mmCIF file of C-alpha atoms in Angstrom:
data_model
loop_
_atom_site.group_PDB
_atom_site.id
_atom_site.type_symbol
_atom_site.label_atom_id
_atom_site.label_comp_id
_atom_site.label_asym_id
_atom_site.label_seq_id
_atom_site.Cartn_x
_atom_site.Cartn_y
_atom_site.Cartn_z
ATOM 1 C CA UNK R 1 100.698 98.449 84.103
ATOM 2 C CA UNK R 2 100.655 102.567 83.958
ATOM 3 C CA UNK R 3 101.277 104.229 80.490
ATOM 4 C CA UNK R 4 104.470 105.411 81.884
ATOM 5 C CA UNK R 5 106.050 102.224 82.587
ATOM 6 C CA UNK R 6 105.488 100.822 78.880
ATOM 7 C CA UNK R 7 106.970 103.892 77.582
ATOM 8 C CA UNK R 8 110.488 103.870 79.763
ATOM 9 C CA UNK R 9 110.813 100.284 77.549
ATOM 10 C CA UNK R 10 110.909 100.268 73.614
ATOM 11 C CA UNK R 11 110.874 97.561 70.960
ATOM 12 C CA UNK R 12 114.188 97.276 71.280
ATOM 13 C CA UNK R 13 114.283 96.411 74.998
ATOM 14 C CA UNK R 14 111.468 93.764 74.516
ATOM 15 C CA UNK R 15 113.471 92.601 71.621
ATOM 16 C CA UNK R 16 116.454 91.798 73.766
ATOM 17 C CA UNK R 17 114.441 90.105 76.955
ATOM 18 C CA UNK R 18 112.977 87.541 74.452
ATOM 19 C CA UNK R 19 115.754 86.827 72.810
ATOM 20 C CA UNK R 20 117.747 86.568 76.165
ATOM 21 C CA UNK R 21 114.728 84.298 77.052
ATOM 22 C CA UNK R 22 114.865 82.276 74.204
ATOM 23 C CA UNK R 23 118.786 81.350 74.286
ATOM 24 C CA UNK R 24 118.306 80.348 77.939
ATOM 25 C CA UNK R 25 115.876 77.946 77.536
ATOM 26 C CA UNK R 26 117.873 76.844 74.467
ATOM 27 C CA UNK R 27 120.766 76.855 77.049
ATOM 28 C CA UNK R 28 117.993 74.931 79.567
ATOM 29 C CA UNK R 29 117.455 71.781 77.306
ATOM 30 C CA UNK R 30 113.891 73.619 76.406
ATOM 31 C CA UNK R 31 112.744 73.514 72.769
ATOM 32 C CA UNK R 32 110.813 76.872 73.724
ATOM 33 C CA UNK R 33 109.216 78.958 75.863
ATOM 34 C CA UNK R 34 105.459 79.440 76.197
ATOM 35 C CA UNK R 35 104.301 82.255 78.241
ATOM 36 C CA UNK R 36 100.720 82.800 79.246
ATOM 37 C CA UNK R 37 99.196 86.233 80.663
ATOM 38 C CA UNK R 38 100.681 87.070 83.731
ATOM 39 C CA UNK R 39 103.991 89.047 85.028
ATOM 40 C CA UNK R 40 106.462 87.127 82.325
ATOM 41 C CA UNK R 41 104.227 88.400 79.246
ATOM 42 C CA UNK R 42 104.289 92.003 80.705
ATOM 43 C CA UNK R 43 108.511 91.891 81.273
ATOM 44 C CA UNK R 44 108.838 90.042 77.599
ATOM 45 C CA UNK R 45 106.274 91.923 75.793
ATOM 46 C CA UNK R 46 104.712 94.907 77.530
ATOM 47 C CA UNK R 47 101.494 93.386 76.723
ATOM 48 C CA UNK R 48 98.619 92.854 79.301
ATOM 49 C CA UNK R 49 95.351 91.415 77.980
ATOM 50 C CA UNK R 50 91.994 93.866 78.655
ATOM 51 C CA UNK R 51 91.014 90.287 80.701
ATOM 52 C CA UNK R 52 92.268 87.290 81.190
ATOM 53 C CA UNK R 53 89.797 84.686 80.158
ATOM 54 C CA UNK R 54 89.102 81.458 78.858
ATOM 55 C CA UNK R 55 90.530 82.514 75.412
ATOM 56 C CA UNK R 56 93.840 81.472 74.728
ATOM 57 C CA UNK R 57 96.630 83.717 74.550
ATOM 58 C CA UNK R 58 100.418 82.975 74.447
ATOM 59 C CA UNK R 59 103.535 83.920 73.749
ATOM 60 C CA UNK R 60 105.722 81.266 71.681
ATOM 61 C CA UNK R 61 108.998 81.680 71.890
ATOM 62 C CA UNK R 62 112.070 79.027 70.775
ATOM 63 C CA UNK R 63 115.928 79.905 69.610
ATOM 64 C CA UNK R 64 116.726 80.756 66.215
ATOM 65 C CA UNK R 65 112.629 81.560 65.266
ATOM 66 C CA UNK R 66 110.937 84.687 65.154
ATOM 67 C CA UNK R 67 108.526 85.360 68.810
ATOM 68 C CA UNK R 68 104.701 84.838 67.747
ATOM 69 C CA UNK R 69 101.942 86.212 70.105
ATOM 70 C CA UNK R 70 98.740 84.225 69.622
ATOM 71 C CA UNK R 71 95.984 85.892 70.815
ATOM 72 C CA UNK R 72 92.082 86.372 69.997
ATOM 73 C CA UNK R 73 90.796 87.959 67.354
ATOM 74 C CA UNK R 74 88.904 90.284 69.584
ATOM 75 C CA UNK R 75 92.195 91.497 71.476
ATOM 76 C CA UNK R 76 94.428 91.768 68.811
ATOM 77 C CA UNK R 77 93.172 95.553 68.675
ATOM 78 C CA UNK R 78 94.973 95.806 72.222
ATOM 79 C CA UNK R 79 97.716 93.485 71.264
ATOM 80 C CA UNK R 80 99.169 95.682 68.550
ATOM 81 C CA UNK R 81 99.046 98.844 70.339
ATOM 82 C CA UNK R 82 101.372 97.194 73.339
ATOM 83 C CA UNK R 83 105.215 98.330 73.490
ATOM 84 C CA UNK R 84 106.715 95.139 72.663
ATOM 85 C CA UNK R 85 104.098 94.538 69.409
ATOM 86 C CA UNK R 86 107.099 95.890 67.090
ATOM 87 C CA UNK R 87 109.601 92.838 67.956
ATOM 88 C CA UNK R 88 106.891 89.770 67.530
ATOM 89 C CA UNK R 89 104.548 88.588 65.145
ATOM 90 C CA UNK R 90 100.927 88.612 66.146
ATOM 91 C CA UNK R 91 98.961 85.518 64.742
ATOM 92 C CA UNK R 92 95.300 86.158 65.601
ATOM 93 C CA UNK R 93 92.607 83.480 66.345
ATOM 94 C CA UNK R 94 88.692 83.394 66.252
ATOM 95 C CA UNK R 95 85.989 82.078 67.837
ATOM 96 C CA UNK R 96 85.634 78.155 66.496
ATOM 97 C CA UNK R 97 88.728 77.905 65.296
ATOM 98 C CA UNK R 98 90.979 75.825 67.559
ATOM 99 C CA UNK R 99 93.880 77.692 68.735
ATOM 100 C CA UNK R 100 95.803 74.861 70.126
ATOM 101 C CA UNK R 101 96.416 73.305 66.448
ATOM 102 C CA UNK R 102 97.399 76.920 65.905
ATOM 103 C CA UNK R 103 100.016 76.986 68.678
ATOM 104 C CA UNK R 104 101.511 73.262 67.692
ATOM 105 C CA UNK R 105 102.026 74.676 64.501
ATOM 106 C CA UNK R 106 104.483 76.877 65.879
ATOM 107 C CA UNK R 107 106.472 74.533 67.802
ATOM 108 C CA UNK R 108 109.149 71.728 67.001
ATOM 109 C CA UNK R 109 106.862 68.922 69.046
ATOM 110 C CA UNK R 110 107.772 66.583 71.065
ATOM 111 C CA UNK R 111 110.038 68.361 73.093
ATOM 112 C CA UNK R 112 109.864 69.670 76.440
ATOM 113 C CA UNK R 113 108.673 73.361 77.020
ATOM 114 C CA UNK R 114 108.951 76.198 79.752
ATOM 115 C CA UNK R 115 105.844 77.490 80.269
ATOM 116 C CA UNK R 116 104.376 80.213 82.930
ATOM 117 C CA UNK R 117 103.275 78.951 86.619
ATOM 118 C CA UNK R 118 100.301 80.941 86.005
ATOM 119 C CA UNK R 119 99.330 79.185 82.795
ATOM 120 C CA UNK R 120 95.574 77.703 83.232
ATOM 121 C CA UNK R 121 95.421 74.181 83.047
ATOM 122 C CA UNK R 122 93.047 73.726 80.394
ATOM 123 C CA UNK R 123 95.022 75.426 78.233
ATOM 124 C CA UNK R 124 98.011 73.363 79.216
ATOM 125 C CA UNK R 125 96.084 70.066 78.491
ATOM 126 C CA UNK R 126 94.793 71.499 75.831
ATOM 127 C CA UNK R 127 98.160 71.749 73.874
ATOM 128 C CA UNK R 128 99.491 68.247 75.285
ATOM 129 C CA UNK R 129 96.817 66.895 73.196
ATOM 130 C CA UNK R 130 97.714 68.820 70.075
ATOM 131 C CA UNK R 131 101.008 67.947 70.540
ATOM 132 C CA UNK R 132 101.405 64.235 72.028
ATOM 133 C CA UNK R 133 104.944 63.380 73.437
ATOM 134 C CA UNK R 134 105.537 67.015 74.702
ATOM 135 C CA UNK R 135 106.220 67.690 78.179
ATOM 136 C CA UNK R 136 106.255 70.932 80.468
ATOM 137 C CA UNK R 137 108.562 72.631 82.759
ATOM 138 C CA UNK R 138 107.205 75.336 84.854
ATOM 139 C CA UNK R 139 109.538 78.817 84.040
ATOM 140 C CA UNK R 140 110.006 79.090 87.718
ATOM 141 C CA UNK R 141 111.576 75.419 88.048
ATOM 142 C CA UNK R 142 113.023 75.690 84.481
ATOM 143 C CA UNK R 143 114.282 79.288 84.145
ATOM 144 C CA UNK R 144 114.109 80.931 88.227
ATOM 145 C CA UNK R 145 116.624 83.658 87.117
ATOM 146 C CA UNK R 146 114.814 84.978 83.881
ATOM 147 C CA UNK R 147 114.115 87.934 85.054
ATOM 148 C CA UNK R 148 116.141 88.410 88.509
ATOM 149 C CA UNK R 149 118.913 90.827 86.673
ATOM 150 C CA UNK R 150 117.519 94.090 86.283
ATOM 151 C CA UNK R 151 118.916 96.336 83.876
ATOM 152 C CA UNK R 152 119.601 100.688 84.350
ATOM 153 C CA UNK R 153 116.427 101.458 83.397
ATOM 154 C CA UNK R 154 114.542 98.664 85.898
ATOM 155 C CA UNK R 155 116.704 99.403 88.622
ATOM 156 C CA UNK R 156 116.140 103.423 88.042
ATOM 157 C CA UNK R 157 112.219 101.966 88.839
ATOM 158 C CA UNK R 158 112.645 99.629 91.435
ATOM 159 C CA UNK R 159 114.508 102.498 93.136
ATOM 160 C CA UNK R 160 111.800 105.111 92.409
ATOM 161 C CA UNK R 161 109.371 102.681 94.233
ATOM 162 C CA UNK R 162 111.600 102.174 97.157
ATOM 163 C CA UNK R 163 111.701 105.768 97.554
ATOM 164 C CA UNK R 164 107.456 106.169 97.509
ATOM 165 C CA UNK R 165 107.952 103.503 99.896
ATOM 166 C CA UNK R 166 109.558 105.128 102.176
ATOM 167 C CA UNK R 167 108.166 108.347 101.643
ATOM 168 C CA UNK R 168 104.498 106.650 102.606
ATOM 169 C CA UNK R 169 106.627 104.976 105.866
ATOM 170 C CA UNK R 170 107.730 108.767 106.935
ATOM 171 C CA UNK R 171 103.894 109.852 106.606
ATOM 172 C CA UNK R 172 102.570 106.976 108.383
ATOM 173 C CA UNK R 173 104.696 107.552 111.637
ATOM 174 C CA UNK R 174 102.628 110.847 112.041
ATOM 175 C CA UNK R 175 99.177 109.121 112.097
ATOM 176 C CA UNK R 176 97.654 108.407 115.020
ATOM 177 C CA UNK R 177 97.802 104.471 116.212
ATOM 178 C CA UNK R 178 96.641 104.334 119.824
ATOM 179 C CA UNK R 179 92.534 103.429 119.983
ATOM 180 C CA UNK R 180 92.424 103.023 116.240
ATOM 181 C CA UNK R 181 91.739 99.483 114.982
ATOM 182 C CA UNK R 182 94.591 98.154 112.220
ATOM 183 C CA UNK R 183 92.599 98.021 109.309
ATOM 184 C CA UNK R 184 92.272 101.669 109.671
ATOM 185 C CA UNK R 185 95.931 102.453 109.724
ATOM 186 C CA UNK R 186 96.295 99.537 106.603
ATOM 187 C CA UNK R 187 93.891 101.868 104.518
ATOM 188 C CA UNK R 188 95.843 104.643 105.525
ATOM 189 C CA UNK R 189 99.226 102.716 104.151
ATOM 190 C CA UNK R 190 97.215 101.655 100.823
ATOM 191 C CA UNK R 191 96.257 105.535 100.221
ATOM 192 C CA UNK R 192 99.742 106.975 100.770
ATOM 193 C CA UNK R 193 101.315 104.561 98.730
ATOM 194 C CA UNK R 194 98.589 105.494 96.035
ATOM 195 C CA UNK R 195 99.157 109.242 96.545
ATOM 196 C CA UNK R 196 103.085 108.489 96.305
ATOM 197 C CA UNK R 197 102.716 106.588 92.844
ATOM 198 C CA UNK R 198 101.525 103.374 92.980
ATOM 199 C CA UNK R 199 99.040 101.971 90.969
ATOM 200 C CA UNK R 200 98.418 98.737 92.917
ATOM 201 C CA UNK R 201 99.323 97.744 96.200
ATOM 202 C CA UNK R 202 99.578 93.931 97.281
ATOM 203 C CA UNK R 203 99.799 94.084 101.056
ATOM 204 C CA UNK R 204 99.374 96.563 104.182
ATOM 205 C CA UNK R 205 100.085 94.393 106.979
ATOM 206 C CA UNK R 206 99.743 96.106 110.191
ATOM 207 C CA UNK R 207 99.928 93.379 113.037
ATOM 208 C CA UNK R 208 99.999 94.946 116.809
ATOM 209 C CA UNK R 209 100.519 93.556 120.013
ATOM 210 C CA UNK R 210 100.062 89.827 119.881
ATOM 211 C CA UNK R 211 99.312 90.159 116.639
ATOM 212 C CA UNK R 212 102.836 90.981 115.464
ATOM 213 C CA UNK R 213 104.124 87.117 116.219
ATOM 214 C CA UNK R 214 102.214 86.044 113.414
ATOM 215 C CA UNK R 215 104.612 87.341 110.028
ATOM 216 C CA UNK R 216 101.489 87.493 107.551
ATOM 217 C CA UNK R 217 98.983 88.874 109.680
ATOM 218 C CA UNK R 218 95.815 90.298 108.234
ATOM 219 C CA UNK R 219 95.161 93.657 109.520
ATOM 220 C CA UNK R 220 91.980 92.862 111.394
ATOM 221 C CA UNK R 221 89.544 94.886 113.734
ATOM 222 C CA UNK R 222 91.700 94.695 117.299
ATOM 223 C CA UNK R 223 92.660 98.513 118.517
ATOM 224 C CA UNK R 224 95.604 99.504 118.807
ATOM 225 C CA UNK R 225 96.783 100.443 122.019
ATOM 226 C CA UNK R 226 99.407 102.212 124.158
ATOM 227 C CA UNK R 227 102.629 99.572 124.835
ATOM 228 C CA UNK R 228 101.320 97.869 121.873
ATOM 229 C CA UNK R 229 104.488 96.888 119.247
ATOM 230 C CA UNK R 230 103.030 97.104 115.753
ATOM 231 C CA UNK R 231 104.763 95.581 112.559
ATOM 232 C CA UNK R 232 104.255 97.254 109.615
ATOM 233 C CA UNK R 233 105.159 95.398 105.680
ATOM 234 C CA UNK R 234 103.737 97.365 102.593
ATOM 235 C CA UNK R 235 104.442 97.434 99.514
ATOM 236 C CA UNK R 236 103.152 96.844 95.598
ATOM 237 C CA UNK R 237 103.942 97.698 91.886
ATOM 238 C CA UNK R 238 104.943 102.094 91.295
ATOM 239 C CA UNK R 239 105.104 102.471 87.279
ATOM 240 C CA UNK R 240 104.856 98.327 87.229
ATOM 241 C CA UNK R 241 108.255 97.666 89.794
ATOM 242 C CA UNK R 242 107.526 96.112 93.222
ATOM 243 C CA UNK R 243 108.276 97.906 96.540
ATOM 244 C CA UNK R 244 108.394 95.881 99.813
ATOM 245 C CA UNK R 245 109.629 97.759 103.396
ATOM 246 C CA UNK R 246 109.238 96.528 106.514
ATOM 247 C CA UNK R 247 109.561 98.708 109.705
ATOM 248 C CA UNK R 248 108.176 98.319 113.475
ATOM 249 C CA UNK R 249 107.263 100.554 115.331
ATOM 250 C CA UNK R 250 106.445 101.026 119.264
ATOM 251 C CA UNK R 251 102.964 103.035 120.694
ATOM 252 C CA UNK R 252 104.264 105.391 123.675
ATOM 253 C CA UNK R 253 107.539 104.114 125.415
ATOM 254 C CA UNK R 254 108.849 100.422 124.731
ATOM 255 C CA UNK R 255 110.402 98.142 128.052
ATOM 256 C CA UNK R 256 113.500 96.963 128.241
ATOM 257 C CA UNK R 257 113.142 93.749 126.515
ATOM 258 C CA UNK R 258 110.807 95.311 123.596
ATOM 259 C CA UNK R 259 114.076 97.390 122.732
ATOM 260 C CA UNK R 260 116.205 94.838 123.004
ATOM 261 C CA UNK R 261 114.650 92.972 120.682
ATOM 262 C CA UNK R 262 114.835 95.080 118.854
ATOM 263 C CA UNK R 263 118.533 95.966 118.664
ATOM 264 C CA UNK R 264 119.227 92.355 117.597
ATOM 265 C CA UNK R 265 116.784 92.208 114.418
ATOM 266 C CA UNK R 266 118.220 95.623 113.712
ATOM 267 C CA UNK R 267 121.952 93.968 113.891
ATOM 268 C CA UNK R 268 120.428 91.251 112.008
ATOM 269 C CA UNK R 269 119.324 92.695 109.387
ATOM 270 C CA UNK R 270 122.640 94.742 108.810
ATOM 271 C CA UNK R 271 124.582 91.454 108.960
ATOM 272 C CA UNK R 272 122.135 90.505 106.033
ATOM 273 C CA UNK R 273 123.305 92.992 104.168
ATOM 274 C CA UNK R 274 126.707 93.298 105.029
ATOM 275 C CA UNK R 275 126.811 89.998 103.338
ATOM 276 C CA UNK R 276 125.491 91.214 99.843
ATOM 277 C CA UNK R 277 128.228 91.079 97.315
ATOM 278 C CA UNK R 278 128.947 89.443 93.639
ATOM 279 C CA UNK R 279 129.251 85.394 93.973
ATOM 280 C CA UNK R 280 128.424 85.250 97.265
ATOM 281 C CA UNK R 281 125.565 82.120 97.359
ATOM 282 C CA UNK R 282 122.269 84.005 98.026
ATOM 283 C CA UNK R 283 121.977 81.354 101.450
ATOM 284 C CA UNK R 284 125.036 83.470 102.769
ATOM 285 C CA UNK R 285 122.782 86.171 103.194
ATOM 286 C CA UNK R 286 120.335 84.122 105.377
ATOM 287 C CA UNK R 287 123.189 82.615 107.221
ATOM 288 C CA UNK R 288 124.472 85.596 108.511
ATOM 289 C CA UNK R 289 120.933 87.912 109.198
ATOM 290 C CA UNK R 290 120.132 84.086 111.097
ATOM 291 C CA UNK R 291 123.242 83.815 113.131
ATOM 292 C CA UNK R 292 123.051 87.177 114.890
ATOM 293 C CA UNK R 293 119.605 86.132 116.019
ATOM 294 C CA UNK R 294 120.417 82.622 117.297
ATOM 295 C CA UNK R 295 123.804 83.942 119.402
ATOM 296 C CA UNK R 296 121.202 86.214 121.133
ATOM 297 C CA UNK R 297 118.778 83.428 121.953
ATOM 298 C CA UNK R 298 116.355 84.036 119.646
ATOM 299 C CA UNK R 299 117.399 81.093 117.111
ATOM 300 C CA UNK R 300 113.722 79.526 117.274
ATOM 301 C CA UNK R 301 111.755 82.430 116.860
ATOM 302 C CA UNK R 302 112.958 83.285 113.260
ATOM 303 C CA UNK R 303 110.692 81.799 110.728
ATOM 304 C CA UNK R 304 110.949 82.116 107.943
ATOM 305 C CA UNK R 305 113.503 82.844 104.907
ATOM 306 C CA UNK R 306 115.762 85.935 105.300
ATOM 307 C CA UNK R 307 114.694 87.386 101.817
ATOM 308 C CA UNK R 308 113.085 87.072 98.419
ATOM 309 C CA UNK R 309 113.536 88.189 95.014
ATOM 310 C CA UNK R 310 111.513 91.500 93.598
ATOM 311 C CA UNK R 311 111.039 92.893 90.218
ATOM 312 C CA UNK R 312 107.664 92.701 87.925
ATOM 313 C CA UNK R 313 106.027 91.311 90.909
ATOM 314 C CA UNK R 314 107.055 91.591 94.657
ATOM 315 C CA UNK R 315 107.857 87.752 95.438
ATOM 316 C CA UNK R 316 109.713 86.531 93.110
ATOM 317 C CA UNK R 317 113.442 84.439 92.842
ATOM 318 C CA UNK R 318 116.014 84.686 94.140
ATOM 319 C CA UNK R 319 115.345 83.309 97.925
ATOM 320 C CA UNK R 320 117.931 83.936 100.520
ATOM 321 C CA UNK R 321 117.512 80.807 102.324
ATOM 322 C CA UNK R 322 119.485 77.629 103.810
ATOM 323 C CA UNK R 323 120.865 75.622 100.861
ATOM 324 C CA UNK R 324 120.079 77.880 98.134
ATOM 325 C CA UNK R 325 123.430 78.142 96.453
ATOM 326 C CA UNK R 326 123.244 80.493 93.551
ATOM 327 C CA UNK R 327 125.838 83.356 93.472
ATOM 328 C CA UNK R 328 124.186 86.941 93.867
ATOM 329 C CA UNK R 329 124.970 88.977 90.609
ATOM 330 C CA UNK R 330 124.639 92.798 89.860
ATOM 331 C CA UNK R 331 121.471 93.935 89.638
ATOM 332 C CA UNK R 332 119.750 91.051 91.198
ATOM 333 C CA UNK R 333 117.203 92.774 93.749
ATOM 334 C CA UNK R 334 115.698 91.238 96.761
ATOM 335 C CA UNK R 335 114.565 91.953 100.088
ATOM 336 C CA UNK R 336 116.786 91.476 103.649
ATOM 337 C CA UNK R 337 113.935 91.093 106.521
ATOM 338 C CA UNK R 338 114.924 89.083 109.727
ATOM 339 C CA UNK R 339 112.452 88.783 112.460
ATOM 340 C CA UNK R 340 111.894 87.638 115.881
ATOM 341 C CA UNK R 341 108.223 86.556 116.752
ATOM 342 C CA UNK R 342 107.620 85.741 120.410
ATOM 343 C CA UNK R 343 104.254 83.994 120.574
ATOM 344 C CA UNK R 344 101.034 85.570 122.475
ATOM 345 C CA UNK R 345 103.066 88.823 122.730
ATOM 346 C CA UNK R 346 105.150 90.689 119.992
ATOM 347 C CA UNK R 347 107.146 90.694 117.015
ATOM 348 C CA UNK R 348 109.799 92.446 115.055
ATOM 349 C CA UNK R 349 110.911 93.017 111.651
ATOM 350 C CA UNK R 350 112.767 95.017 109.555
ATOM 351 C CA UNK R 351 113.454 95.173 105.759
ATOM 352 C CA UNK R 352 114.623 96.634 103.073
ATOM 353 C CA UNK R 353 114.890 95.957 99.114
ATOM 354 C CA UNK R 354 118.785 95.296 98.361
ATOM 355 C CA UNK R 355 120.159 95.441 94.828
ATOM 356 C CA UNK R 356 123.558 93.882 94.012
ATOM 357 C CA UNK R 357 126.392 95.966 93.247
ATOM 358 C CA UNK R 358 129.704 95.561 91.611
ATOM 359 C CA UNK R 359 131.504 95.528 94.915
ATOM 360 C CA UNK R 360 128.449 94.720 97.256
ATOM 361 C CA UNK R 361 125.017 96.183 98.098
ATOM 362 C CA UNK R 362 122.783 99.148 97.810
ATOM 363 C CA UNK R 363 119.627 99.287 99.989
ATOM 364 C CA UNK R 364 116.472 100.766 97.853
ATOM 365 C CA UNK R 365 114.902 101.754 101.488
ATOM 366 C CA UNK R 366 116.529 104.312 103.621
ATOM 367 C CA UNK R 367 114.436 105.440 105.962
ATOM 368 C CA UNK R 368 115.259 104.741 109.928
ATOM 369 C CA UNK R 369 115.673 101.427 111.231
ATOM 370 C CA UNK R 370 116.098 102.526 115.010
ATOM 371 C CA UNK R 371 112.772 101.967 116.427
ATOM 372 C CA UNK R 372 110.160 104.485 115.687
ATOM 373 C CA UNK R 373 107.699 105.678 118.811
ATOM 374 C CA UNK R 374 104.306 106.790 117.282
ATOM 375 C CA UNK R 375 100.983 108.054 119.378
#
């Protein structure tokens, strides 16, 4: 995480999200909350560790007690310089000691506790030891929504990284694609998104041709080449906020049937988010993205979910898919990307990052979703 995201959040802020986190695992049936290195410290704390290593570190959190960040004695340097250090107290460990005791100390064992997906598992089975008759919830399965409501401030970021999104997508179109293999025009994504903020970037898929029916294709060594449809999904973390756009794109004139296709992702995909508004169930959205596609005939070539959460990380909940039932709240962000993949010869997709509105939807990606010809 830049310097310039930790200072857009104060004390304060961190304050509130672990509080907030605290009643709703108290809300949850959780006696607390522990939360190892990873995306959830950074969003409740502002605190990454210099490494992540075999050392314990974790944030205890439970209703009605003060949050405690245990961490090594050799990072607590780090620790105390983080945005969030003024709402917690740090308790500090060394080498020998056992941290684990430390930790059970903290807690009102048995119970059952949240703790992060990412959380190693010898640390995990390290504390069921130290505190026999306690039980574990990952926060995804106990708490998916902790973090799916963005406030102002996150959604001024999440927008500011659509925006370098799409300002690296209006670059890109220029480049040349025909007789250049993909993994040239992926580094080519990675450095524009670099040059228009970001500080990491988790994916430059760049799938032509054939290439394009597979949705998570690696952008290999195969060249480009005239009549060639190429998918293109980027995206990462600008000022610690995900960005995620998908657009497609056609080398030299597309046929009939290329177009076509087109058309109806491109209808999809507006259905999707013609169908973002306050309690609608986040499966509406899929529902309607998915039924454009199957009255054209396409029905068996979508694959996969019509959308996923975005925040602190770029896949995260809420998922618009079949049977997922929660209502769609302001400021919940996630992505709207139908696709068509026709095996052993093209795909299609488009997508952009939503955010829920009072009265509907606002797309965080605005650039064209007609199809683009590039050279």
């Amino acid at each position: 995480m830049t310097g310039s995201t930790a200072a857009s959040f104060t004390a304060d802020d961190y304050r509130a999200r672990m509080e907030r986190a605290a009643r709703t695992a108290a809300d949850a049936g959780l006696a607390g909350l522990l939360v190892a290195p990873g995306p959830d410290l950074v969003w409740l704390t502002g605190y990454t560790p210099p490494a992540v290593t075999e050392r314990l570190t974790l944030l205890v959190l439970a209703a009605g007690q003060d949050p405690v960040l245990v961490v090594p004695a050799l990072e607590a340097p780090d620790a105390h310089r983080a945005a969030g250090a003024a709402a917690l107290t740090l308790r500090d460990w060394t080498d020998g000691k056992d941290p684990y005791a430390a930790t059970a100390a903290l807690l009102d064992a048995p119970g059952r506790f949240g703790i992060s997906d990412n959380a190693w598992a010898l640390h995990l089975l390290a504390l069921q030891q130290a505190m026999p008759g306690s039980s574990y919830a990952s926060l995804t399965e106990a708490l998916p929504m902790l973090r799916a409501v963005k406030d102002a401030a996150e959604l001024d970021l999440m927008a500011a990284a659509g925006a370098a999104a799409d300002a690296t997508f209006e670059e890109i179109r220029d480049v040349p694609f025909a007789g250049r293999p993909e993994s040239e025009v992926a580094a080519d994504l990675d450095r524009l998104l670099r040059r228009h903020g970001h500080e990491q970037v988790d994916f430059t898929i760049v799938a032509s041709g054939p290439n394009g029916a597979n949705p998570h294709h690696e952008a290999g060594d195969r060249v480009i080449a005239r009549g060639d449809m190429v998918v293109l999904d980027f995206g990462g973390l600008r000022d610690g906020y995900g960005s995620d756009t998908s657009r497609t794109v056609h080398v030299g004139e597309p046929t009939d049937e290329e177009r076509r296709v087109h058309d109806i992702v491109r209808e999809a995909q507006e259905a999707g988010f013609r169908a973002v508004r306050p309690g609608a169930a986040c499966q509406d959205v899929d529902r309607a993205a998915r039924e454009v596609i199957a009255a054209a005939g396409y029905g068996e070539y979508f694959i996969h979910r019509t959308g996923h959460g975005i925040g602190v990380t770029t896949h995260e909940p809420p998922y618009m898919i079949e049977g997922e039932e929660r209502p769609l709240v302001p400021g919940m962000c996630f992505s709207v990307e139908p696709g068509i993949y026709l095996p052993g010869r093209f795909g299609v997709r488009i997508e952009d990052i939503v955010t829920v509105t009072e009265d509907g939807g606002r797309r965080l990606n605005t650039t064209a979703r007609e199809l683009v010809i590039v050279e």
